[in-house]
Amino acid sequence: MNVLLRNIVKVYEQFPALEIEEWSIKSGALWGLIGPNGAGKSTLSKIIGRLEAATAGEISYDGNPYTTQLQKEMTVVFQKPYLLRTTVWENIAYPLKIRGYGTKEIKNAVEDILYQMEIGPIMHQKSWTLSGGEAQKVALARALVFKPRLLILDEPTANIDPAAVAVMEKMIRRANEEAQITVLMVTHSLQQAKRLCKEVAFMHRGKIVEAGPTEQILYHP
Ligand code: ADP
Ligand code: ADP
């Protein structure tokens, strides 16, 4: 999905948290959003994902203004996983159920993602019994299972074990390369941005101060 931002401003109690003149995410991109705490990364990702409204400015999605139909085509994964109080299987099936998929399609899609993410063995476990890494893998599985056109991740691998990070990075890369899902990922880790992102934007005090191909922005001689 192509996303174009123009003159986006977000003000919290008179304090401008975000001021983006123009920025575009091209369809098929895998962007990393980096920068110090408080730079505005979460605010920007929430505004693009329509979880928060901008104070001013415009965002277009494939050239059109936002409509509720787009809700079905994009999703956000947070640092802290939000899961339904049911089993892993039901959590992952849920986005397909609300989109009207048939029983057979749901079963195939859920089994496929359970296998790819190495969470088959925990499919009957209740969400509140999972470890942090397992819960975050389930949150990503639930986001990927319906093949959104835009995937927004806000520090999805913070505080989880290296094995789970590796699986999540593999799945994010595969989603982008094989399913052509457009990805925007906030990350604290420059190493992760280097491993995964094709382009990075560096934010500071509410502005994007540098943006471009990862090897140019994160180049260290
Ligand atoms: P980052 O994700 O880069 O750490 P944030 O987008 O969370 O930055 O925050 C950007 C700025 O906006 C910070 O100064 C933060 O304190 C402020 N901010 C974020 N959310 C709120 C809120 N709900 N109310 C007031 N200020 C906020
Ligand atoms: P078994 O213990 O024989 O492996 P399971 O109960 O684990 O049987 O699951 C049998 C099949 O039903 C699995 O292939 C699984 O994908 C599917 N399944 C598991 N849980 C659910 C569920 N909550 N709703 C629909 N199908 C499910």
Short mmCIF file of C-alpha atoms in Angstrom, two decimals, residues 42 45-47 49-52 75-83 132 135-137 139-140 142-143 151-160 168 186:
data_model
loop_
_atom_site.label_atom_id
_atom_site.label_comp_id
_atom_site.label_asym_id
_atom_site.label_seq_id
_atom_site.Cartn_x
_atom_site.Cartn_y
_atom_site.Cartn_z
CA SER A 42 5.06 5.80 18.24
CA SER A 45 3.06 4.99 13.59
CA LYS A 46 -0.26 5.31 15.45
CA ILE A 47 -1.37 8.16 13.21
CA GLY A 49 -2.33 3.15 11.56
CA ARG A 50 -5.34 5.34 12.41
CA LEU A 51 -5.19 4.60 16.12
CA GLU A 52 -4.75 8.30 16.76
CA THR A 75 -2.88 -3.74 11.25
CA VAL A 76 -0.65 -2.63 14.10
CA VAL A 77 1.46 -4.80 16.42
CA PHE A 78 2.52 -3.17 19.69
CA GLN A 79 5.48 -3.67 21.98
CA LYS A 80 3.09 -5.15 24.51
CA PRO A 81 0.97 -7.84 22.85
CA TYR A 82 -2.79 -7.39 23.08
CA LEU A 83 -4.44 -10.79 22.89
CA GLY A 132 6.39 -12.81 26.60
CA ALA A 135 2.60 -13.95 23.23
CA GLN A 136 4.40 -11.63 20.85
CA LYS A 137 4.74 -14.38 18.26
CA ALA A 139 0.35 -11.23 18.11
CA LEU A 140 2.46 -11.21 14.94
CA ARG A 142 -2.59 -12.81 14.15
CA ALA A 143 -1.43 -9.75 12.20
CA LEU A 151 1.73 -3.83 8.62
CA ILE A 152 2.82 -1.40 11.33
CA LEU A 153 5.02 -2.70 14.14
CA ASP A 154 5.90 -0.62 17.19
CA GLU A 155 9.02 -2.18 18.74
CA PRO A 156 7.62 -5.68 18.31
CA THR A 157 10.74 -7.47 19.52
CA ALA A 158 11.60 -5.38 22.58
CA ASN A 159 12.01 -7.54 25.72
CA ILE A 160 11.76 -10.93 24.02
CA MET A 168 9.71 -12.81 14.07
CA VAL A 186 9.60 1.23 14.90
#
